CSV table of C-alpha atoms in Angstrom, one decimal:
chain,number,residue,atom,x,y,z
A,23,MET,CA,-7.3,-12.6,9.2
A,24,ARG,CA,-8.9,-10.3,6.5
A,25,ARG,CA,-10.2,-11.7,3.3
A,26,MET,CA,-9.8,-9.7,0.1
A,27,SER,CA,-12.9,-9.6,-2.1
A,28,ASP,CA,-13.2,-9.0,-5.8
A,29,GLU,CA,-14.7,-6.0,-7.4
A,30,GLY,CA,-18.0,-6.6,-9.0
A,31,GLU,CA,-21.7,-5.9,-8.7
A,32,GLY,CA,-23.4,-8.1,-6.1
A,33,ARG,CA,-20.3,-9.5,-4.3
A,34,ASN,CA,-18.5,-6.9,-2.2
A,35,SER,CA,-21.2,-5.9,0.2
A,36,THR,CA,-21.9,-9.6,1.0
A,37,PHE,CA,-18.2,-10.3,1.9
A,38,GLU,CA,-17.7,-6.9,3.5
A,39,THR,CA,-20.5,-7.9,5.9
A,40,PHE,CA,-18.0,-10.5,7.2
A,41,GLY,CA,-15.0,-8.3,7.2
A,42,ALA,CA,-13.5,-8.6,3.7
A,43,VAL,CA,-12.2,-5.5,1.9
A,44,PRO,CA,-11.9,-5.0,-1.9
A,45,VAL,CA,-8.8,-6.3,-3.7
A,46,THR,CA,-6.7,-3.3,-4.3
A,47,PRO,CA,-2.9,-2.8,-3.9
A,48,ARG,CA,-3.6,0.1,-1.6
A,49,ASN,CA,-5.8,-2.0,0.7
A,50,ILE,CA,-3.3,-4.9,0.9
A,51,PHE,CA,-0.6,-2.3,1.6
A,52,LYS,CA,-2.8,-0.9,4.5
A,53,LEU,CA,-3.6,-4.3,5.9
A,54,LEU,CA,0.1,-5.5,5.8
A,55,GLN,CA,1.2,-2.2,7.3
A,56,LYS,CA,-1.0,-2.9,10.3
A,57,GLY,CA,0.5,-6.4,10.7
A,58,GLU,CA,-2.7,-8.1,9.7
A,59,MET,CA,-2.8,-11.5,7.9
A,60,THR,CA,-4.7,-11.4,4.6
A,61,LEU,CA,-6.1,-14.1,2.4
A,62,LEU,CA,-6.1,-13.3,-1.3
A,63,PHE,CA,-7.4,-15.6,-4.0
A,64,PRO,CA,-5.8,-14.3,-7.2
A,65,GLY,CA,-8.5,-15.7,-9.5
A,66,GLY,CA,-11.2,-14.6,-7.0
A,67,MET,CA,-14.9,-15.1,-7.5
A,68,LYS,CA,-14.5,-14.9,-11.4
A,69,GLU,CA,-12.4,-18.1,-11.2
A,70,ALA,CA,-14.6,-19.8,-8.6
A,71,LEU,CA,-17.9,-19.0,-10.4
A,72,HIS,CA,-16.8,-19.0,-13.9
A,73,GLY,CA,-19.1,-19.3,-16.9
A,74,PRO,CA,-19.6,-22.0,-19.4
A,75,GLY,CA,-16.5,-22.6,-21.5
A,76,GLU,CA,-14.2,-21.2,-18.8
A,77,GLU,CA,-13.6,-24.5,-17.0
A,78,TYR,CA,-10.0,-25.6,-16.1
A,79,GLN,CA,-8.6,-22.1,-16.5
A,80,VAL,CA,-6.5,-20.0,-14.1
A,81,MET,CA,-7.7,-16.4,-14.2
A,82,TRP,CA,-5.0,-14.4,-12.5
A,83,PRO,CA,-4.7,-10.7,-13.1
A,84,GLU,CA,-1.8,-9.2,-15.0
A,85,GLN,CA,-0.9,-7.0,-12.1
A,86,THR,CA,2.1,-7.8,-10.0
A,87,ASP,CA,1.5,-5.1,-7.4
A,88,PHE,CA,0.3,-7.6,-4.8
A,89,VAL,CA,3.6,-9.5,-5.0
A,90,ARG,CA,5.6,-6.3,-4.7
A,91,VAL,CA,3.6,-5.2,-1.7
A,92,ALA,CA,4.0,-8.7,0.0
A,93,ALA,CA,7.8,-8.6,-0.6
A,94,ARG,CA,8.1,-5.0,0.8
A,95,PHE,CA,6.5,-6.2,4.1
A,96,GLY,CA,8.3,-9.6,4.1
A,97,ALA,CA,4.9,-11.3,4.0
A,98,VAL,CA,4.9,-15.2,3.7
A,99,VAL,CA,3.1,-16.2,0.4
A,100,VAL,CA,1.7,-19.6,0.6
A,101,PRO,CA,0.5,-20.8,-2.9
A,102,PHE,CA,-2.4,-23.2,-3.1
A,103,GLY,CA,-4.8,-24.7,-5.6
A,104,GLY,CA,-7.9,-26.6,-5.7
A,105,VAL,CA,-8.0,-29.7,-7.8
A,106,GLY,CA,-11.2,-31.0,-9.1
A,107,ALA,CA,-13.3,-27.8,-8.3
A,108,ASP,CA,-14.5,-27.6,-11.8
A,109,ASP,CA,-15.9,-31.1,-11.5
A,110,SER,CA,-17.5,-30.7,-8.2
A,111,VAL,CA,-20.1,-28.1,-9.0
A,112,HIS,CA,-22.0,-27.2,-12.2
A,113,VAL,CA,-22.5,-23.5,-12.3
A,114,LEU,CA,-26.0,-22.8,-13.6
A,115,GLY,CA,-25.8,-19.0,-13.9
A,116,LYS,CA,-23.6,-15.9,-13.9
A,117,GLN,CA,-22.2,-14.9,-10.5
A,118,ASP,CA,-24.1,-11.7,-10.2
A,119,GLU,CA,-27.3,-13.5,-10.7
A,120,LEU,CA,-26.3,-16.2,-8.2
A,121,MET,CA,-25.3,-13.6,-5.6
A,122,GLU,CA,-28.7,-11.8,-6.0
A,123,ARG,CA,-30.5,-15.1,-5.4
A,124,LEU,CA,-28.4,-15.7,-2.4
A,125,ARG,CA,-29.0,-12.3,-1.0
A,126,SER,CA,-32.8,-12.7,-1.4
A,127,ALA,CA,-32.6,-16.2,0.1
A,128,VAL,CA,-30.5,-15.3,3.2
A,129,PRO,CA,-32.3,-12.8,5.3
A,130,PHE,CA,-29.4,-11.5,7.3
A,131,LEU,CA,-27.3,-10.4,4.2
A,132,PRO,CA,-27.8,-6.7,3.6
A,133,PRO,CA,-29.2,-5.4,0.2
A,134,GLU,CA,-26.6,-4.1,-2.2
A,135,GLN,CA,-25.5,-0.6,-1.1
A,136,PRO,CA,-24.3,2.3,-3.2
A,137,ARG,CA,-20.6,1.9,-3.7
A,138,LYS,CA,-18.0,4.1,-2.2
A,139,PRO,CA,-14.7,4.7,-3.9
A,140,LYS,CA,-12.7,1.5,-3.5
A,141,GLU,CA,-9.8,3.2,-1.7
A,142,ASP,CA,-12.0,4.5,1.0
A,143,ARG,CA,-13.5,1.2,2.1
A,144,LEU,CA,-10.8,-0.2,4.4
């Protein structure tokens, strides 16, 4: 199973270390074309590590490309949600700052690398 990761400073290289690829319609097309299962969180890290005042909101992108690609390959789409996530953790900072702290605290995570064009990272 391949996880899709959000675009954004401080996030992709960490998740790519564990096999994730950036969330792009082209990447999900390539993965499904190869017959790989994918895991895509529509709200992604922005929804998981939201800022103050953004609690209890669904942050799904306006794009429908992912649904079209899934339909083209006959992929099974399993909707899910997390109830109570906003009440289980109090986010004390912005996600980029938190990822930088995590990266400095966990020695096996590589430092942020220069970014390649997103279509070339699969």
